[in-house]
Short mmCIF file of C-alpha atoms and ligand atoms in Angstrom, two decimals:
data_model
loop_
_atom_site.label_atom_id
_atom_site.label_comp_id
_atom_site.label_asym_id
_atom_site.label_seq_id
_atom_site.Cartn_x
_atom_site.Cartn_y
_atom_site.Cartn_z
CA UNK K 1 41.44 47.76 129.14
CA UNK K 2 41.63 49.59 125.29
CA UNK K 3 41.04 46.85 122.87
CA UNK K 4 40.44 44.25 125.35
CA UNK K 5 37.22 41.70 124.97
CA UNK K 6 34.96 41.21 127.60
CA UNK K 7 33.65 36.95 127.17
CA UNK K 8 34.39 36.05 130.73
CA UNK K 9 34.14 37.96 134.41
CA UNK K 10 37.50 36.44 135.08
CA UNK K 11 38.83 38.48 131.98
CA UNK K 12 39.08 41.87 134.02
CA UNK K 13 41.39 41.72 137.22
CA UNK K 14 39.66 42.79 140.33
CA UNK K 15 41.50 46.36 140.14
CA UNK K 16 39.79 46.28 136.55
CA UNK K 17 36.22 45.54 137.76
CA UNK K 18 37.03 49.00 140.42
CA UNK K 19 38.33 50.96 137.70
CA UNK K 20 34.78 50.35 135.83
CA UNK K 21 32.13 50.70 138.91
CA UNK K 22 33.99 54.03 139.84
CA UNK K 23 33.99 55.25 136.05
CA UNK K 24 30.59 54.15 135.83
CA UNK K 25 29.75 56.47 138.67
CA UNK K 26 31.22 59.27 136.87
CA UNK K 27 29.08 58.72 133.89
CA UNK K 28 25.92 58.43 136.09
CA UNK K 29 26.56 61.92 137.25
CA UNK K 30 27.09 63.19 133.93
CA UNK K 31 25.54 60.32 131.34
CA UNK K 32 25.35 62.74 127.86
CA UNK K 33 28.91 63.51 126.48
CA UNK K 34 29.90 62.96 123.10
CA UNK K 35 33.02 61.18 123.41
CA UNK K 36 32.07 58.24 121.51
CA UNK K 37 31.48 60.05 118.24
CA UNK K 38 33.82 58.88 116.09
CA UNK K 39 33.08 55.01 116.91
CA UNK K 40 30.61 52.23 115.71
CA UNK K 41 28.98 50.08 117.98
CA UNK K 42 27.88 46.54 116.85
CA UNK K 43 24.86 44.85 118.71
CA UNK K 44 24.58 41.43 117.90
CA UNK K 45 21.36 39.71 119.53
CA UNK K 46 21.22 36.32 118.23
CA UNK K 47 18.76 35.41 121.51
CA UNK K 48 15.90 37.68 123.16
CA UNK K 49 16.79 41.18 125.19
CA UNK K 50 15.05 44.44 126.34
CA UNK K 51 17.55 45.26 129.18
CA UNK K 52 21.06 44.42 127.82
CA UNK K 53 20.69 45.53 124.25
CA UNK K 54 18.14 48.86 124.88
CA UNK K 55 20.57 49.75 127.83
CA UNK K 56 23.95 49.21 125.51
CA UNK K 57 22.49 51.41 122.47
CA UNK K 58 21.33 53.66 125.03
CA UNK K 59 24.44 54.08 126.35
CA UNK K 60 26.24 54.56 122.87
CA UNK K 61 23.92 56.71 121.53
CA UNK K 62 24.48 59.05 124.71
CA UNK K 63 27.81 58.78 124.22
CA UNK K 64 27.64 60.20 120.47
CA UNK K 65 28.48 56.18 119.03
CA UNK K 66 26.76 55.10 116.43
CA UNK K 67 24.60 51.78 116.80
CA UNK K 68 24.33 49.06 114.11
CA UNK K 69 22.89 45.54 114.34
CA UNK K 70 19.90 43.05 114.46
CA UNK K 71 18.29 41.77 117.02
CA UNK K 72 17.16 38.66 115.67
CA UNK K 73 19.20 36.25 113.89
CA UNK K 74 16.46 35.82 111.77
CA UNK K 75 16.83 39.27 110.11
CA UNK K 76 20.36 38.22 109.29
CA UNK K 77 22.16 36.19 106.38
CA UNK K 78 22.69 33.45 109.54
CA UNK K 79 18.74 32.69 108.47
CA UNK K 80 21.20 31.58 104.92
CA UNK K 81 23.38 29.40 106.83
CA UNK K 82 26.06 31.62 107.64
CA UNK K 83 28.27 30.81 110.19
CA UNK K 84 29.12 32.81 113.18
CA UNK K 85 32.65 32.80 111.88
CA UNK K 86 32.03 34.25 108.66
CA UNK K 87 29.67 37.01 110.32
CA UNK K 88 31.74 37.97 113.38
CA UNK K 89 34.67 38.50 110.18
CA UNK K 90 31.92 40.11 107.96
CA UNK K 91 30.66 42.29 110.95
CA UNK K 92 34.28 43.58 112.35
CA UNK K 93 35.08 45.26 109.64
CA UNK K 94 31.77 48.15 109.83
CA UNK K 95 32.18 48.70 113.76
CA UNK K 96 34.82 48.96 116.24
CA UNK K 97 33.31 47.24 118.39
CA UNK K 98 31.11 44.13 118.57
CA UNK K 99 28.38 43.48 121.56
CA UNK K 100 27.08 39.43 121.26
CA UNK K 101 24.67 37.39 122.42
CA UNK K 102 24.33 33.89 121.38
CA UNK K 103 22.49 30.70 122.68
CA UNK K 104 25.05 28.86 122.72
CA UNK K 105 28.16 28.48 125.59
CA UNK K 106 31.45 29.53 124.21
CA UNK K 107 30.01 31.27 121.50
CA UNK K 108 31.33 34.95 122.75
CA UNK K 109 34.98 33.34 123.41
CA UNK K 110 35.06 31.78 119.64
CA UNK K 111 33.86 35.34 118.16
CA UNK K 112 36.31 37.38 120.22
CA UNK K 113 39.32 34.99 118.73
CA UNK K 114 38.11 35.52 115.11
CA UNK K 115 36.91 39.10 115.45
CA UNK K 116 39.54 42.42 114.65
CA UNK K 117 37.55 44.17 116.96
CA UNK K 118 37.03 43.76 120.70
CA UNK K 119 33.63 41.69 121.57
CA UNK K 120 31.35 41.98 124.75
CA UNK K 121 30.09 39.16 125.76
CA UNK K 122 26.19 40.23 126.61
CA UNK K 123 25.21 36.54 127.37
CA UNK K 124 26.28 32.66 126.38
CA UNK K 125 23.68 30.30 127.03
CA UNK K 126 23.99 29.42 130.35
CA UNK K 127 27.65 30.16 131.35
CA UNK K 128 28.36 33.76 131.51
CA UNK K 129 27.14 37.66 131.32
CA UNK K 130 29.89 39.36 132.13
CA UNK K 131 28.26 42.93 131.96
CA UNK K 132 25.46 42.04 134.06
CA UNK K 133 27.83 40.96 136.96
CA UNK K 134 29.79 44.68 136.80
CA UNK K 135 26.22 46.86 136.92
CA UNK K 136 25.27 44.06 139.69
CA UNK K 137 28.52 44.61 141.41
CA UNK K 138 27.89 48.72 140.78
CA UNK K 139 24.40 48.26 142.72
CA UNK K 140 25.87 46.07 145.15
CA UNK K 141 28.81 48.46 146.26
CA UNK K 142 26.48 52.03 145.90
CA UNK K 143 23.84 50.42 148.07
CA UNK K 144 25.54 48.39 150.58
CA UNK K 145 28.67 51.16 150.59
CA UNK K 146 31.30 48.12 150.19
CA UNK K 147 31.56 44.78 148.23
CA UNK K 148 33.51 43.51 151.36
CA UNK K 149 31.47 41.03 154.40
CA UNK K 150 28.13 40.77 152.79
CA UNK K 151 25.77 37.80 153.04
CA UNK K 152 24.31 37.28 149.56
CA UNK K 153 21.77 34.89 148.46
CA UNK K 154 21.05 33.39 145.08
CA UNK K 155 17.53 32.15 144.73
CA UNK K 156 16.02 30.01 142.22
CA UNK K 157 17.48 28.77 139.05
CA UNK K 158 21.74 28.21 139.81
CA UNK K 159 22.64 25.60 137.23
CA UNK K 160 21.40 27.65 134.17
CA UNK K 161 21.48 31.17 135.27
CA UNK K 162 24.40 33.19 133.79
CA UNK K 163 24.44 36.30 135.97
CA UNK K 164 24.54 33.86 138.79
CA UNK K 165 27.55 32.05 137.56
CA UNK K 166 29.26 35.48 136.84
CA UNK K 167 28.38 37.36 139.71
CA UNK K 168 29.40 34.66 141.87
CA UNK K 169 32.72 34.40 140.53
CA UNK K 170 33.32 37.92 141.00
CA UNK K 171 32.19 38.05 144.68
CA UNK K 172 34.82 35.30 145.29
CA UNK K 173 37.27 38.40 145.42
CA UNK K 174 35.15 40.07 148.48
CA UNK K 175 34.84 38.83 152.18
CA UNK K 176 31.41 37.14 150.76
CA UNK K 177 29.56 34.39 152.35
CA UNK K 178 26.92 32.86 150.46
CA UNK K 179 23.39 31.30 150.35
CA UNK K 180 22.58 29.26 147.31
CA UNK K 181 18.62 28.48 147.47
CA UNK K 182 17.30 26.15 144.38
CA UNK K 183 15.81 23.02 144.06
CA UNK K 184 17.72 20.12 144.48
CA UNK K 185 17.84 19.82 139.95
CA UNK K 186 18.62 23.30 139.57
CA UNK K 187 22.16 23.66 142.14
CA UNK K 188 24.88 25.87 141.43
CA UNK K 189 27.40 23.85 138.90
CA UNK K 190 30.02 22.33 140.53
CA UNK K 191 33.00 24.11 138.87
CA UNK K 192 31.45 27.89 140.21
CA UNK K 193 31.54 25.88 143.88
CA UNK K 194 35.25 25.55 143.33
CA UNK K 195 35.49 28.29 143.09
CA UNK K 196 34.19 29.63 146.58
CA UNK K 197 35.91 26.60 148.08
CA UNK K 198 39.78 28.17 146.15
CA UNK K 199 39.56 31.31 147.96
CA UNK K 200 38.35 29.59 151.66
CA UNK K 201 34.77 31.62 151.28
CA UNK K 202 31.95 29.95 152.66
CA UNK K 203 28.95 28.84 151.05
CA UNK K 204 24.96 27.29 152.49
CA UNK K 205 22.96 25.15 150.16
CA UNK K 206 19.45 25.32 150.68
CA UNK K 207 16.06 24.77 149.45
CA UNK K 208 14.21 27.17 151.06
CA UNK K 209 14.21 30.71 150.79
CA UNK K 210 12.61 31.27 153.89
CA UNK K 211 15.17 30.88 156.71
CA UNK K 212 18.04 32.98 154.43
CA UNK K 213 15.80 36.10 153.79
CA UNK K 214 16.05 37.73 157.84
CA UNK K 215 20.14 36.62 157.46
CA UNK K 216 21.23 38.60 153.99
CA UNK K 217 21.34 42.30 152.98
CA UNK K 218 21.67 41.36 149.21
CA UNK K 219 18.25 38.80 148.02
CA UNK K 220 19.22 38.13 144.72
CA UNK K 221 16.03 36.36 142.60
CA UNK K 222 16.08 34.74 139.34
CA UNK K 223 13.79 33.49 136.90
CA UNK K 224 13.66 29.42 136.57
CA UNK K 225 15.22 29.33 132.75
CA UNK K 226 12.41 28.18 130.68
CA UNK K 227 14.59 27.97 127.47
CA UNK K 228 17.40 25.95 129.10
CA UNK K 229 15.36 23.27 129.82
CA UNK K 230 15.48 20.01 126.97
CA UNK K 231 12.49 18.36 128.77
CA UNK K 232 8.99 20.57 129.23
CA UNK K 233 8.29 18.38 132.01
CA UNK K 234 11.41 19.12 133.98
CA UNK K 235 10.48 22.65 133.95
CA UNK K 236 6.92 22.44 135.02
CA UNK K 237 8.26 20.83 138.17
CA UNK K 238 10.27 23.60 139.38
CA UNK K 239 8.93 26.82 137.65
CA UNK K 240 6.92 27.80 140.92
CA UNK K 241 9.65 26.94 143.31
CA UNK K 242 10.17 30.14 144.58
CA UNK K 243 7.67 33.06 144.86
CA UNK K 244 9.10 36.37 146.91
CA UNK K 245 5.67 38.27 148.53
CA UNK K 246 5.79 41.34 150.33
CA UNK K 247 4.68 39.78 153.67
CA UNK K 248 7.69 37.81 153.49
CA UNK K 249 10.30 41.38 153.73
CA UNK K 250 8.59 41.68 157.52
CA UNK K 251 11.63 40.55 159.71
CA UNK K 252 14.87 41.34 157.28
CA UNK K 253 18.13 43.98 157.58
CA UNK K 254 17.04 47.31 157.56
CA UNK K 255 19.94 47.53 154.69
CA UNK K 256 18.95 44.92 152.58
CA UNK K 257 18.36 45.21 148.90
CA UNK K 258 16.49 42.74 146.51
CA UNK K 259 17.89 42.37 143.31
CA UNK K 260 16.87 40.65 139.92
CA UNK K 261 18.64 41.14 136.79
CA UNK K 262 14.86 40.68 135.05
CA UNK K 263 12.77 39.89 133.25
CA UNK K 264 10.91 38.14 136.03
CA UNK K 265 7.91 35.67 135.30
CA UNK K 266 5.95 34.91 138.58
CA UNK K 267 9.06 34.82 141.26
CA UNK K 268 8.46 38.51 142.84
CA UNK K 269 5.24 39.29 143.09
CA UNK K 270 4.17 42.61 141.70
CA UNK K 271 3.38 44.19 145.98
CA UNK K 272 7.04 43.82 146.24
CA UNK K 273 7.74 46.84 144.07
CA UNK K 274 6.50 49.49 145.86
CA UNK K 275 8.73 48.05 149.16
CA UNK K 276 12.04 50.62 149.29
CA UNK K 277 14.19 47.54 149.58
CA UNK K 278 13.23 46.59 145.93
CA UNK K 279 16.33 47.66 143.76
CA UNK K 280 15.46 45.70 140.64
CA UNK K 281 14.59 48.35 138.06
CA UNK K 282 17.07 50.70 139.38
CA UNK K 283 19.49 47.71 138.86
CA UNK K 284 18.27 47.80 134.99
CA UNK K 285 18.99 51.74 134.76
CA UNK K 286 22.82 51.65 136.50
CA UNK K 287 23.47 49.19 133.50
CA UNK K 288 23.68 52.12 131.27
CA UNK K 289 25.93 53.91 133.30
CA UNK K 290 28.08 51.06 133.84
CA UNK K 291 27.86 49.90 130.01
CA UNK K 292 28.94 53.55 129.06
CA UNK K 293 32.14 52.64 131.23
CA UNK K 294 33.20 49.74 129.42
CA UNK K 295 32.97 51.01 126.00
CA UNK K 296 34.88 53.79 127.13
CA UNK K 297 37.07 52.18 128.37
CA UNK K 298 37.82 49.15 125.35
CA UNK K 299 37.85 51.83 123.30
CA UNK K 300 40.40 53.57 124.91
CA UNK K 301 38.81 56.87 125.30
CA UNK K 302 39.40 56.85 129.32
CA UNK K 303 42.02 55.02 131.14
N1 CP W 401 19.27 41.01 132.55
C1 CP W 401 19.18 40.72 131.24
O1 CP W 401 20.11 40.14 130.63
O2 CP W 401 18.01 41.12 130.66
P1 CP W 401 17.65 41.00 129.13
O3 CP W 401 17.54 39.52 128.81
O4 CP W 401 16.35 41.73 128.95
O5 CP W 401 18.77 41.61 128.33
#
């Protein structure tokens, strides 16, 4: 993986992904050594974070990296009319490596052809986030032992949600059989479907959340996208579709896990926390752990 980019899930082989969740477990028993000290790390944030950026800097800093960056495009000379050309060029040469995210789809894949250093794609509009799917996966396989013959649903907002298109393409390697709950607008894109279909998995389309829950030991909720949306109106319709209460857990798998990859708005209500088969913020903290793997790795410190 040294001096590899990260832009899609489908970059890293499935013997990759392994090689990541089982060095991430290493680095969650022991997260504070300082084998990253002779490196820069580049965050790039042209688009809102807490999770993805804190927990990459985080992990850097723990590793002994140093951090640069801005987390608002506004702060930068893109506010000038730069282009993302000129400042992924601009940018490589301080760091060694670059972590982006950008509004706009495609936007990690351009930077990681321009760049001289390796880019991580930490979100493209609405296609991919590659590095939420492997601390996903990581939660996934500590909780459930395996990634093999699990019934996972998605819930809520398919068509736009990145971690949904990512994880889902990486679960197409496992014995996986999904549940895809949205509204009828806000379906899984056609070209993850294919996906499923390519490696004979099977897949349910639903609209309601209600029958799946007692069936799946991974609930996976998302947030409707607000900021995807080009009409106002379009997402008033749908933002309350689904709303995940704690006297809804009643009948489920004693194994099963509910997952987000946050920040929620209204779509788990706050009584669900304190249920054991909340994972959600725990989710959030194995990102660390799982983003100290991947540096490590594309920068060649570990094999
Ligand atoms: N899960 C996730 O990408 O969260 P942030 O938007 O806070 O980084």
């Amino acid at each position: 993986m040294k001096n590899k980019s990260l832009v899609s899930i489908n970059d890293f082989t499935r013997e990759e992904h392994i090689r990541i969740l089982e060095l991430a477990g290493a680095f969650e028993k022991r997260p504070k050594q300082r084998i990253l000290q002779d490196f820069v790390v580049a965050t790039l944030f042209f688009e809102p974070s807490t999770r993805t950026r804190l927990s990459f800097e985080s992990a850097a800093t723990q590793l002994g990296a140093k951090v640069i960056g801005f987390t608002d495009a506004a702060s930068s000379s893109v506010q000038k009319g730069e282009s993302l050309r000129d400042t992924i060029l601009t940018v490589s040469n301080y760091c060694d490596i670059i972590v982006m995210r950008h509004p706009k789809e495609g936007s990690a894949r351009f930077a990681s052809e321009v760049s001289k250093v390796p880019v991580i794609n930490a979100g493209d509009g609405a296609n991919q986030h590659p590095t939420q799917t492997l601390l996903d996966m990581y939660s996934i396989r500590k909780t459930q032992g395996s990634l093999d013959n699990l019934n996972i649903a998605f819930v809520g907002d398919l068509k736009y949600g990145r971690t949904v298109h990512s994880l889902v393409q990486a679960l197409c390697h496992y014995n996986t059989t999904f549940h895809l709950v949205s509204p009828i607008e806000l379906k899984l894109p056609s070209a993850v479907k294919m996906d499923i279909k390519k490696r004979n998995l099977v897949y349910y389309q639903s609209t309601d959340i209600h029958d799946v829950i007692p069936k799946v030991d991974i609930l996976y909720m998302t947030r409707i996208q607000k900021e995807r949306f080009s009409d106002p109106l379009d997402y008033e319709k749908v933002k309350n579709a689904y709303v995940l209460r704690n006297s809804m857990l009643e009948d489920t798998k004693s194994n099963l896990k509910i997952m987000h990859p946050l920040p929620r708005v209204n779509e788990i209500t706050s009584d669900v926390d304190e249920n054991p088969k909340a994972y959600y913020f725990t989710q959030a903290l194995n990102g660390v752990f799982v983003r100290q793997a991947l540096l490590a790795s594309i920068l060649g410190v570990v094999d």
